[in-house]
PDB file of C-alpha atoms in Angstrom:
ATOM      1  CA  UNK A   1      83.365 -83.194  16.929  1.00  0.00           C
ATOM      2  CA  UNK A   2      79.962 -82.342  15.512  1.00  0.00           C
ATOM      3  CA  UNK A   3      78.958 -80.483  18.685  1.00  0.00           C
ATOM      4  CA  UNK A   4      82.239 -78.529  18.731  1.00  0.00           C
ATOM      5  CA  UNK A   5      81.788 -77.530  15.098  1.00  0.00           C
ATOM      6  CA  UNK A   6      78.223 -76.408  15.745  1.00  0.00           C
ATOM      7  CA  UNK A   7      79.316 -74.403  18.785  1.00  0.00           C
ATOM      8  CA  UNK A   8      81.960 -72.562  16.757  1.00  0.00           C
ATOM      9  CA  UNK A   9      79.400 -71.961  14.021  1.00  0.00           C
ATOM     10  CA  UNK A  10      77.014 -70.461  16.570  1.00  0.00           C
ATOM     11  CA  UNK A  11      79.723 -68.075  17.804  1.00  0.00           C
ATOM     12  CA  UNK A  12      80.506 -66.947  14.252  1.00  0.00           C
ATOM     13  CA  UNK A  13      76.807 -66.510  13.471  1.00  0.00           C
ATOM     14  CA  UNK A  14      76.266 -64.304  16.521  1.00  0.00           C
ATOM     15  CA  UNK A  15      79.304 -62.233  15.517  1.00  0.00           C
ATOM     16  CA  UNK A  16      77.933 -61.776  11.987  1.00  0.00           C
ATOM     17  CA  UNK A  17      74.516 -60.735  13.327  1.00  0.00           C
ATOM     18  CA  UNK A  18      76.143 -58.313  15.754  1.00  0.00           C
ATOM     19  CA  UNK A  19      78.260 -56.767  13.006  1.00  0.00           C
ATOM     20  CA  UNK A  20      75.382 -56.402  10.561  1.00  0.00           C
ATOM     21  CA  UNK A  21      73.093 -54.891  13.201  1.00  0.00           C
ATOM     22  CA  UNK A  22      75.815 -52.469  14.260  1.00  0.00           C
ATOM     23  CA  UNK A  23      76.420 -51.344  10.671  1.00  0.00           C
ATOM     24  CA  UNK A  24      72.701 -50.958   9.875  1.00  0.00           C
ATOM     25  CA  UNK A  25      72.006 -48.925  13.027  1.00  0.00           C
ATOM     26  CA  UNK A  26      74.849 -46.511  12.413  1.00  0.00           C
ATOM     27  CA  UNK A  27      74.018 -46.116   8.738  1.00  0.00           C
ATOM     28  CA  UNK A  28      70.750 -44.375   9.669  1.00  0.00           C
ATOM     29  CA  UNK A  29      71.172 -40.568   9.817  1.00  0.00           C
ATOM     30  CA  UNK A  30      71.037 -38.884  13.222  1.00  0.00           C
ATOM     31  CA  UNK A  31      71.916 -40.016  16.728  1.00  0.00           C
ATOM     32  CA  UNK A  32      70.075 -40.639  20.024  1.00  0.00           C
ATOM     33  CA  UNK A  33      70.754 -37.110  21.258  1.00  0.00           C
ATOM     34  CA  UNK A  34      69.521 -35.205  18.203  1.00  0.00           C
ATOM     35  CA  UNK A  35      66.332 -34.140  19.998  1.00  0.00           C
ATOM     36  CA  UNK A  36      68.284 -33.032  23.075  1.00  0.00           C
ATOM     37  CA  UNK A  37      70.536 -30.730  21.065  1.00  0.00           C
ATOM     38  CA  UNK A  38      67.731 -28.135  20.844  1.00  0.00           C
ATOM     39  CA  UNK A  39      67.073 -27.941  24.584  1.00  0.00           C
ATOM     40  CA  UNK A  40      70.430 -28.698  26.210  1.00  0.00           C
ATOM     41  CA  UNK A  41      73.750 -26.843  25.995  1.00  0.00           C
ATOM     42  CA  UNK A  42      76.111 -28.197  23.375  1.00  0.00           C
ATOM     43  CA  UNK A  43      78.675 -29.099  26.047  1.00  0.00           C
ATOM     44  CA  UNK A  44      76.149 -31.324  27.842  1.00  0.00           C
ATOM     45  CA  UNK A  45      75.206 -33.116  24.628  1.00  0.00           C
ATOM     46  CA  UNK A  46      78.880 -33.684  23.806  1.00  0.00           C
ATOM     47  CA  UNK A  47      79.478 -35.103  27.283  1.00  0.00           C
ATOM     48  CA  UNK A  48      76.559 -37.493  26.816  1.00  0.00           C
ATOM     49  CA  UNK A  49      77.938 -38.631  23.445  1.00  0.00           C
ATOM     50  CA  UNK A  50      81.335 -39.146  25.073  1.00  0.00           C
ATOM     51  CA  UNK A  51      79.782 -41.211  27.893  1.00  0.00           C
ATOM     52  CA  UNK A  52      78.332 -43.689  25.393  1.00  0.00           C
ATOM     53  CA  UNK A  53      81.425 -43.621  23.122  1.00  0.00           C
ATOM     54  CA  UNK A  54      79.416 -42.044  20.314  1.00  0.00           C
ATOM     55  CA  UNK A  55      82.150 -39.454  19.842  1.00  0.00           C
ATOM     56  CA  UNK A  56      84.576 -42.190  18.775  1.00  0.00           C
ATOM     57  CA  UNK A  57      85.069 -43.358  15.162  1.00  0.00           C
ATOM     58  CA  UNK A  58      82.818 -46.260  14.190  1.00  0.00           C
ATOM     59  CA  UNK A  59      85.626 -48.861  14.127  1.00  0.00           C
ATOM     60  CA  UNK A  60      86.575 -47.885  17.687  1.00  0.00           C
ATOM     61  CA  UNK A  61      82.925 -48.068  18.829  1.00  0.00           C
ATOM     62  CA  UNK A  62      82.630 -51.477  17.217  1.00  0.00           C
ATOM     63  CA  UNK A  63      85.764 -52.867  18.891  1.00  0.00           C
ATOM     64  CA  UNK A  64      84.730 -51.468  22.277  1.00  0.00           C
ATOM     65  CA  UNK A  65      81.331 -53.104  21.955  1.00  0.00           C
ATOM     66  CA  UNK A  66      82.863 -56.473  21.018  1.00  0.00           C
ATOM     67  CA  UNK A  67      85.210 -56.196  24.017  1.00  0.00           C
ATOM     68  CA  UNK A  68      82.269 -55.679  26.369  1.00  0.00           C
ATOM     69  CA  UNK A  69      80.226 -58.370  24.626  1.00  0.00           C
ATOM     70  CA  UNK A  70      83.008 -60.900  25.268  1.00  0.00           C
ATOM     71  CA  UNK A  71      82.308 -60.447  28.994  1.00  0.00           C
ATOM     72  CA  UNK A  72      78.523 -60.644  28.393  1.00  0.00           C
ATOM     73  CA  UNK A  73      78.199 -56.926  29.123  1.00  0.00           C
ATOM     74  CA  UNK A  74      75.571 -55.523  26.733  1.00  0.00           C
ATOM     75  CA  UNK A  75      76.239 -51.969  27.824  1.00  0.00           C
ATOM     76  CA  UNK A  76      74.166 -49.143  29.345  1.00  0.00           C
ATOM     77  CA  UNK A  77      70.787 -48.079  28.021  1.00  0.00           C
ATOM     78  CA  UNK A  78      70.753 -44.560  26.620  1.00  0.00           C
ATOM     79  CA  UNK A  79      67.057 -44.029  27.364  1.00  0.00           C
ATOM     80  CA  UNK A  80      66.967 -45.631  30.818  1.00  0.00           C
ATOM     81  CA  UNK A  81      69.240 -43.781  33.198  1.00  0.00           C
ATOM     82  CA  UNK A  82      68.998 -46.322  36.016  1.00  0.00           C
ATOM     83  CA  UNK A  83      69.169 -49.721  34.271  1.00  0.00           C
ATOM     84  CA  UNK A  84      71.612 -51.220  31.801  1.00  0.00           C
ATOM     85  CA  UNK A  85      70.669 -53.548  28.928  1.00  0.00           C
ATOM     86  CA  UNK A  86      71.390 -56.698  30.946  1.00  0.00           C
ATOM     87  CA  UNK A  87      68.982 -55.517  33.638  1.00  0.00           C
ATOM     88  CA  UNK A  88      66.280 -54.608  31.112  1.00  0.00           C
ATOM     89  CA  UNK A  89      66.488 -58.080  29.572  1.00  0.00           C
ATOM     90  CA  UNK A  90      66.518 -59.752  32.992  1.00  0.00           C
ATOM     91  CA  UNK A  91      63.418 -57.763  34.007  1.00  0.00           C
ATOM     92  CA  UNK A  92      61.429 -58.285  30.814  1.00  0.00           C
ATOM     93  CA  UNK A  93      62.406 -61.749  29.626  1.00  0.00           C
ATOM     94  CA  UNK A  94      60.479 -63.801  32.227  1.00  0.00           C
ATOM     95  CA  UNK A  95      57.146 -62.384  31.005  1.00  0.00           C
ATOM     96  CA  UNK A  96      58.102 -62.782  27.342  1.00  0.00           C
ATOM     97  CA  UNK A  97      59.393 -66.307  27.948  1.00  0.00           C
ATOM     98  CA  UNK A  98      56.247 -67.373  29.796  1.00  0.00           C
ATOM     99  CA  UNK A  99      54.082 -66.024  27.001  1.00  0.00           C
ATOM    100  CA  UNK A 100      56.224 -67.643  24.310  1.00  0.00           C
ATOM    101  CA  UNK A 101      56.393 -71.031  26.039  1.00  0.00           C
ATOM    102  CA  UNK A 102      52.637 -71.159  26.590  1.00  0.00           C
ATOM    103  CA  UNK A 103      52.003 -70.193  22.972  1.00  0.00           C
ATOM    104  CA  UNK A 104      54.518 -72.826  21.832  1.00  0.00           C
ATOM    105  CA  UNK A 105      52.810 -75.565  23.851  1.00  0.00           C
ATOM    106  CA  UNK A 106      49.369 -74.551  22.569  1.00  0.00           C
ATOM    107  CA  UNK A 107      50.601 -74.426  18.963  1.00  0.00           C
ATOM    108  CA  UNK A 108      52.360 -77.794  19.067  1.00  0.00           C
ATOM    109  CA  UNK A 109      49.767 -79.776  21.061  1.00  0.00           C
ATOM    110  CA  UNK A 110      46.651 -78.578  19.273  1.00  0.00           C
ATOM    111  CA  UNK A 111      48.429 -78.322  15.926  1.00  0.00           C
ATOM    112  CA  UNK A 112      49.488 -81.975  16.118  1.00  0.00           C
ATOM    113  CA  UNK A 113      45.988 -83.048  17.144  1.00  0.00           C
ATOM    114  CA  UNK A 114      44.361 -81.144  14.271  1.00  0.00           C
ATOM    115  CA  UNK A 115      46.904 -82.497  11.780  1.00  0.00           C
ATOM    116  CA  UNK A 116      46.489 -86.098  12.906  1.00  0.00           C
ATOM    117  CA  UNK A 117      42.679 -85.892  12.903  1.00  0.00           C
ATOM    118  CA  UNK A 118      42.724 -84.346   9.433  1.00  0.00           C
ATOM    119  CA  UNK A 119      45.070 -87.006   8.057  1.00  0.00           C
ATOM    120  CA  UNK A 120      43.112 -89.914   9.522  1.00  0.00           C
ATOM    121  CA  UNK A 121      39.906 -88.495   8.028  1.00  0.00           C
ATOM    122  CA  UNK A 122      41.402 -87.533   4.665  1.00  0.00           C
ATOM    123  CA  UNK A 123      38.809 -85.821   2.438  1.00  0.00           C
ATOM    124  CA  UNK A 124      36.237 -86.265   5.181  1.00  0.00           C
ATOM    125  CA  UNK A 125      34.284 -83.751   7.249  1.00  0.00           C
ATOM    126  CA  UNK A 126      36.851 -83.613  10.052  1.00  0.00           C
ATOM    127  CA  UNK A 127      39.595 -83.059   7.494  1.00  0.00           C
ATOM    128  CA  UNK A 128      37.785 -80.085   5.979  1.00  0.00           C
ATOM    129  CA  UNK A 129      36.932 -78.658   9.398  1.00  0.00           C
ATOM    130  CA  UNK A 130      40.518 -79.000  10.682  1.00  0.00           C
ATOM    131  CA  UNK A 131      42.026 -77.413   7.599  1.00  0.00           C
ATOM    132  CA  UNK A 132      39.356 -74.711   7.666  1.00  0.00           C
ATOM    133  CA  UNK A 133      40.481 -73.794  11.180  1.00  0.00           C
ATOM    134  CA  UNK A 134      44.091 -73.848   9.961  1.00  0.00           C
ATOM    135  CA  UNK A 135      43.347 -71.525   7.049  1.00  0.00           C
ATOM    136  CA  UNK A 136      41.559 -69.070   9.337  1.00  0.00           C
ATOM    137  CA  UNK A 137      44.454 -69.211  11.798  1.00  0.00           C
ATOM    138  CA  UNK A 138      46.987 -68.397   9.087  1.00  0.00           C
ATOM    139  CA  UNK A 139      44.848 -65.709   7.466  1.00  0.00           C
ATOM    140  CA  UNK A 140      44.004 -63.673  10.577  1.00  0.00           C
ATOM    141  CA  UNK A 141      47.063 -61.786  11.954  1.00  0.00           C
ATOM    142  CA  UNK A 142      47.641 -61.776  15.694  1.00  0.00           C
ATOM    143  CA  UNK A 143      47.216 -57.988  15.907  1.00  0.00           C
ATOM    144  CA  UNK A 144      43.675 -58.406  14.532  1.00  0.00           C
ATOM    145  CA  UNK A 145      42.828 -61.515  16.526  1.00  0.00           C
ATOM    146  CA  UNK A 146      44.030 -59.977  19.804  1.00  0.00           C
ATOM    147  CA  UNK A 147      41.497 -57.079  19.863  1.00  0.00           C
ATOM    148  CA  UNK A 148      38.713 -59.535  18.971  1.00  0.00           C
ATOM    149  CA  UNK A 149      39.665 -61.769  21.894  1.00  0.00           C
ATOM    150  CA  UNK A 150      39.742 -58.740  24.194  1.00  0.00           C
ATOM    151  CA  UNK A 151      36.326 -57.550  23.003  1.00  0.00           C
ATOM    152  CA  UNK A 152      34.500 -60.833  23.464  1.00  0.00           C
ATOM    153  CA  UNK A 153      36.298 -62.672  26.272  1.00  0.00           C
ATOM    154  CA  UNK A 154      37.203 -59.648  28.390  1.00  0.00           C
ATOM    155  CA  UNK A 155      34.846 -56.767  27.614  1.00  0.00           C
ATOM    156  CA  UNK A 156      31.575 -58.417  26.523  1.00  0.00           C
ATOM    157  CA  UNK A 157      31.665 -61.661  28.490  1.00  0.00           C
ATOM    158  CA  UNK A 158      34.029 -60.698  31.317  1.00  0.00           C
ATOM    159  CA  UNK A 159      35.672 -64.130  31.411  1.00  0.00           C
ATOM    160  CA  UNK A 160      39.322 -63.080  31.432  1.00  0.00           C
ATOM    161  CA  UNK A 161      41.272 -59.947  32.445  1.00  0.00           C
ATOM    162  CA  UNK A 162      43.378 -57.807  30.111  1.00  0.00           C
ATOM    163  CA  UNK A 163      45.808 -54.860  30.239  1.00  0.00           C
ATOM    164  CA  UNK A 164      47.505 -56.158  33.381  1.00  0.00           C
ATOM    165  CA  UNK A 165      49.870 -58.897  34.501  1.00  0.00           C
ATOM    166  CA  UNK A 166      50.299 -61.108  37.525  1.00  0.00           C
ATOM    167  CA  UNK A 167      48.163 -64.262  37.385  1.00  0.00           C
ATOM    168  CA  UNK A 168      47.760 -67.111  34.913  1.00  0.00           C
ATOM    169  CA  UNK A 169      44.426 -65.646  33.756  1.00  0.00           C
ATOM    170  CA  UNK A 170      46.319 -62.676  32.312  1.00  0.00           C
ATOM    171  CA  UNK A 171      48.368 -64.996  30.078  1.00  0.00           C
ATOM    172  CA  UNK A 172      45.503 -66.868  28.420  1.00  0.00           C
ATOM    173  CA  UNK A 173      44.335 -64.369  25.794  1.00  0.00           C
ATOM    174  CA  UNK A 174      47.811 -63.194  24.687  1.00  0.00           C
ATOM    175  CA  UNK A 175      49.018 -66.803  24.484  1.00  0.00           C
ATOM    176  CA  UNK A 176      46.055 -67.821  22.330  1.00  0.00           C
ATOM    177  CA  UNK A 177      46.472 -64.777  20.080  1.00  0.00           C
ATOM    178  CA  UNK A 178      50.165 -65.545  19.633  1.00  0.00           C
ATOM    179  CA  UNK A 179      49.696 -69.299  19.121  1.00  0.00           C
ATOM    180  CA  UNK A 180      46.895 -69.287  16.529  1.00  0.00           C
ATOM    181  CA  UNK A 181      48.999 -68.783  13.388  1.00  0.00           C
ATOM    182  CA  UNK A 182      51.791 -71.249  14.299  1.00  0.00           C
ATOM    183  CA  UNK A 183      49.139 -73.748  15.442  1.00  0.00           C
ATOM    184  CA  UNK A 184      47.636 -73.625  11.968  1.00  0.00           C
ATOM    185  CA  UNK A 185      51.026 -74.104  10.314  1.00  0.00           C
ATOM    186  CA  UNK A 186      51.893 -77.068  12.570  1.00  0.00           C
ATOM    187  CA  UNK A 187      48.509 -78.633  11.722  1.00  0.00           C
ATOM    188  CA  UNK A 188      49.159 -78.358   7.970  1.00  0.00           C
ATOM    189  CA  UNK A 189      52.692 -79.739   8.349  1.00  0.00           C
ATOM    190  CA  UNK A 190      51.460 -82.673  10.435  1.00  0.00           C
ATOM    191  CA  UNK A 191      48.596 -83.462   8.077  1.00  0.00           C
ATOM    192  CA  UNK A 192      50.861 -83.599   5.029  1.00  0.00           C
ATOM    193  CA  UNK A 193      53.490 -85.633   6.847  1.00  0.00           C
ATOM    194  CA  UNK A 194      50.957 -88.083   8.296  1.00  0.00           C
ATOM    195  CA  UNK A 195      49.353 -88.643   4.901  1.00  0.00           C
ATOM    196  CA  UNK A 196      52.747 -89.495   3.442  1.00  0.00           C
ATOM    197  CA  UNK A 197      53.683 -91.810   6.314  1.00  0.00           C
ATOM    198  CA  UNK A 198      50.322 -93.619   6.363  1.00  0.00           C
ATOM    199  CA  UNK A 199      50.832 -94.586   2.714  1.00  0.00           C
ATOM    200  CA  UNK A 200      54.171 -96.286   3.356  1.00  0.00           C
ATOM    201  CA  UNK A 201      54.565-100.037   2.895  1.00  0.00           C
ATOM    202  CA  UNK A 202      55.397-100.742   6.544  1.00  0.00           C
ATOM    203  CA  UNK A 203      52.115 -99.097   7.592  1.00  0.00           C
ATOM    204  CA  UNK A 204      50.207-101.312   5.154  1.00  0.00           C
ATOM    205  CA  UNK A 205      52.093-104.351   6.485  1.00  0.00           C
ATOM    206  CA  UNK A 206      51.168-103.511  10.062  1.00  0.00           C
ATOM    207  CA  UNK A 207      47.549-103.076   9.013  1.00  0.00           C
ATOM    208  CA  UNK A 208      47.590-106.434   7.254  1.00  0.00           C
ATOM    209  CA  UNK A 209      48.906-108.064  10.436  1.00  0.00           C
ATOM    210  CA  UNK A 210      45.838-106.843  12.266  1.00  0.00           C
ATOM    211  CA  UNK A 211      47.406-104.012  14.254  1.00  0.00           C
ATOM    212  CA  UNK A 212      44.715-101.544  15.319  1.00  0.00           C
ATOM    213  CA  UNK A 213      44.553 -98.107  13.717  1.00  0.00           C
ATOM    214  CA  UNK A 214      45.370 -96.441  17.048  1.00  0.00           C
ATOM    215  CA  UNK A 215      48.361 -98.741  17.481  1.00  0.00           C
ATOM    216  CA  UNK A 216      49.642 -97.978  13.984  1.00  0.00           C
ATOM    217  CA  UNK A 217      49.228 -94.231  14.486  1.00  0.00           C
ATOM    218  CA  UNK A 218      50.952 -94.155  17.877  1.00  0.00           C
ATOM    219  CA  UNK A 219      53.717 -96.681  17.213  1.00  0.00           C
ATOM    220  CA  UNK A 220      54.585 -95.914  13.609  1.00  0.00           C
ATOM    221  CA  UNK A 221      52.703 -92.922  12.238  1.00  0.00           C
ATOM    222  CA  UNK A 222      53.239 -90.057  14.684  1.00  0.00           C
ATOM    223  CA  UNK A 223      56.904 -90.725  15.383  1.00  0.00           C
ATOM    224  CA  UNK A 224      57.912 -90.781  11.718  1.00  0.00           C
ATOM    225  CA  UNK A 225      55.625 -87.875  10.825  1.00  0.00           C
ATOM    226  CA  UNK A 226      57.139 -85.647  13.505  1.00  0.00           C
ATOM    227  CA  UNK A 227      60.456 -85.061  11.716  1.00  0.00           C
ATOM    228  CA  UNK A 228      59.182 -82.325   9.325  1.00  0.00           C
ATOM    229  CA  UNK A 229      57.336 -80.718  12.243  1.00  0.00           C
ATOM    230  CA  UNK A 230      60.509 -80.678  14.357  1.00  0.00           C
ATOM    231  CA  UNK A 231      62.264 -78.861  11.500  1.00  0.00           C
ATOM    232  CA  UNK A 232      59.713 -76.081  11.891  1.00  0.00           C
ATOM    233  CA  UNK A 233      60.168 -75.689  15.654  1.00  0.00           C
ATOM    234  CA  UNK A 234      63.326 -73.563  15.335  1.00  0.00           C
ATOM    235  CA  UNK A 235      61.720 -70.898  13.107  1.00  0.00           C
ATOM    236  CA  UNK A 236      58.545 -71.253  15.189  1.00  0.00           C
ATOM    237  CA  UNK A 237      60.414 -70.216  18.336  1.00  0.00           C
ATOM    238  CA  UNK A 238      61.783 -67.178  16.498  1.00  0.00           C
ATOM    239  CA  UNK A 239      58.291 -66.339  15.252  1.00  0.00           C
ATOM    240  CA  UNK A 240      56.836 -66.536  18.750  1.00  0.00           C
ATOM    241  CA  UNK A 241      59.623 -64.480  20.307  1.00  0.00           C
ATOM    242  CA  UNK A 242      59.345 -61.687  17.744  1.00  0.00           C
ATOM    243  CA  UNK A 243      55.562 -61.978  17.647  1.00  0.00           C
ATOM    244  CA  UNK A 244      55.402 -61.162  21.339  1.00  0.00           C
ATOM    245  CA  UNK A 245      56.474 -57.583  20.558  1.00  0.00           C
ATOM    246  CA  UNK A 246      53.079 -56.698  19.079  1.00  0.00           C
ATOM    247  CA  UNK A 247      51.093 -58.824  21.521  1.00  0.00           C
ATOM    248  CA  UNK A 248      52.903 -57.316  24.498  1.00  0.00           C
ATOM    249  CA  UNK A 249      51.981 -53.843  23.310  1.00  0.00           C
ATOM    250  CA  UNK A 250      48.309 -54.745  22.838  1.00  0.00           C
ATOM    251  CA  UNK A 251      47.941 -56.515  26.188  1.00  0.00           C
ATOM    252  CA  UNK A 252      50.297 -54.171  28.120  1.00  0.00           C
ATOM    253  CA  UNK A 253      52.610 -57.020  29.096  1.00  0.00           C
ATOM    254  CA  UNK A 254      55.889 -55.986  30.799  1.00  0.00           C
ATOM    255  CA  UNK A 255      58.143 -58.011  28.497  1.00  0.00           C
ATOM    256  CA  UNK A 256      61.194 -57.354  26.365  1.00  0.00           C
ATOM    257  CA  UNK A 257      59.022 -56.372  23.409  1.00  0.00           C
ATOM    258  CA  UNK A 258      58.237 -52.996  24.990  1.00  0.00           C
ATOM    259  CA  UNK A 259      61.918 -52.183  25.435  1.00  0.00           C
ATOM    260  CA  UNK A 260      62.796 -53.322  21.921  1.00  0.00           C
ATOM    261  CA  UNK A 261      60.075 -51.275  20.215  1.00  0.00           C
ATOM    262  CA  UNK A 262      60.824 -48.191  22.312  1.00  0.00           C
ATOM    263  CA  UNK A 263      64.554 -48.522  21.636  1.00  0.00           C
ATOM    264  CA  UNK A 264      63.954 -48.342  17.881  1.00  0.00           C
ATOM    265  CA  UNK A 265      61.999 -45.098  18.174  1.00  0.00           C
ATOM    266  CA  UNK A 266      64.511 -43.639  20.647  1.00  0.00           C
ATOM    267  CA  UNK A 267      67.547 -44.877  18.694  1.00  0.00           C
ATOM    268  CA  UNK A 268      68.795 -46.562  21.852  1.00  0.00           C
ATOM    269  CA  UNK A 269      71.665 -48.394  20.155  1.00  0.00           C
ATOM    270  CA  UNK A 270      72.749 -50.589  23.088  1.00  0.00           C
ATOM    271  CA  UNK A 271      69.206 -51.878  23.684  1.00  0.00           C
ATOM    272  CA  UNK A 272      68.661 -52.591  19.977  1.00  0.00           C
ATOM    273  CA  UNK A 273      71.952 -54.460  19.742  1.00  0.00           C
ATOM    274  CA  UNK A 274      71.516 -56.246  23.058  1.00  0.00           C
ATOM    275  CA  UNK A 275      68.002 -57.534  22.413  1.00  0.00           C
ATOM    276  CA  UNK A 276      68.898 -58.541  18.844  1.00  0.00           C
ATOM    277  CA  UNK A 277      71.900 -60.533  20.053  1.00  0.00           C
ATOM    278  CA  UNK A 278      69.876 -62.063  22.874  1.00  0.00           C
ATOM    279  CA  UNK A 279      67.071 -63.264  20.604  1.00  0.00           C
ATOM    280  CA  UNK A 280      69.550 -64.436  17.967  1.00  0.00           C
ATOM    281  CA  UNK A 281      71.373 -66.528  20.558  1.00  0.00           C
ATOM    282  CA  UNK A 282      68.096 -68.125  21.649  1.00  0.00           C
ATOM    283  CA  UNK A 283      67.192 -68.939  18.033  1.00  0.00           C
ATOM    284  CA  UNK A 284      70.621 -70.412  17.275  1.00  0.00           C
ATOM    285  CA  UNK A 285      70.588 -72.578  20.399  1.00  0.00           C
ATOM    286  CA  UNK A 286      67.048 -73.705  19.565  1.00  0.00           C
ATOM    287  CA  UNK A 287      68.114 -74.764  16.071  1.00  0.00           C
ATOM    288  CA  UNK A 288      70.956 -76.756  17.611  1.00  0.00           C
ATOM    289  CA  UNK A 289      68.553 -78.496  19.994  1.00  0.00           C
ATOM    290  CA  UNK A 290      66.284 -79.273  17.030  1.00  0.00           C
ATOM    291  CA  UNK A 291      69.195 -80.991  15.273  1.00  0.00           C
ATOM    292  CA  UNK A 292      69.852 -83.100  18.357  1.00  0.00           C
ATOM    293  CA  UNK A 293      66.126 -83.910  18.584  1.00  0.00           C
ATOM    294  CA  UNK A 294      66.233 -85.627  15.197  1.00  0.00           C
ATOM    295  CA  UNK A 295      68.361 -88.353  16.744  1.00  0.00           C
ATOM    296  CA  UNK A 296      65.928 -88.792  19.634  1.00  0.00           C
ATOM    297  CA  UNK A 297      62.880 -89.081  17.369  1.00  0.00           C
ATOM    298  CA  UNK A 298      64.533 -91.342  14.806  1.00  0.00           C
ATOM    299  CA  UNK A 299      67.602 -93.316  16.008  1.00  0.00           C
ATOM    300  CA  UNK A 300      68.448 -94.084  12.356  1.00  0.00           C
ATOM    301  CA  UNK A 301      69.556 -90.448  11.911  1.00  0.00           C
ATOM    302  CA  UNK A 302      73.243 -90.024  12.679  1.00  0.00           C
ATOM    303  CA  UNK A 303      74.794 -86.694  13.666  1.00  0.00           C
ATOM    304  CA  UNK A 304      78.022 -85.999  11.817  1.00  0.00           C
ATOM    305  CA  UNK A 305      80.170 -82.951  11.205  1.00  0.00           C
ATOM    306  CA  UNK A 306      80.644 -84.195   7.644  1.00  0.00           C
ATOM    307  CA  UNK A 307      76.927 -84.443   6.952  1.00  0.00           C
ATOM    308  CA  UNK A 308      77.095 -88.217   6.704  1.00  0.00           C
TER     309      UNK A 308
END
């Protein structure tokens, strides 16, 4: 029952996002063919508007779009004459997904390590060093860090390639640039959570029984401290997916970010709507998986549609 309720909620959420995006896009003055009106005959421009249903009243456009969306048809791209929105997403998502997944793994693995080390050395040198790295990671935006990585690791030292795509070496620098800020946030979350857990009575009892520090951390500390971190994974995925837009531009990566940014400037309504819905669906599904993960990490947590 809980899963069914969540599924229905996800459908309603996607509908709300679609509706709001549709209204916002069409509330902006102008249309995608405004620039063509000066160089093309009026009849040609009108035919183009008719082809994309832009000559219809907004309610009709909205209902037509929902009808196509029900069959997972995101419509044709106004800017690209040879590919529709589904094809653009299918072409660009693999690169964006690879970049996002690598950044997610880097952020979680190294963030957890930094947080655990900082907590176990509370107010010590390693604690200050770990949190210093975290502060720097949060403070330096990815669009500033990315050019620095390119300058030193690609231009000055020649260790890694940039401005191309094809091998795993091309993914290293953009993944690191994208992962730095979320890595820092995960580290701070894990440190705070571990400090709280390590002060619990059951941890002190285990210590009094002679259980080693490593045993306490692995068996009791990490598992219970992970719950707040898991709560952050959903927004983290959204952050990484949207963060790839800037990174993809800087590193010339053929991902969805290029199409999304270009569609905003070109007022390519179908691409804007399609990519927004696509990313929203990924975020909503991720949040659902996070909810299920609570039960896997802590069996005491029960999933219920009534919030029990």
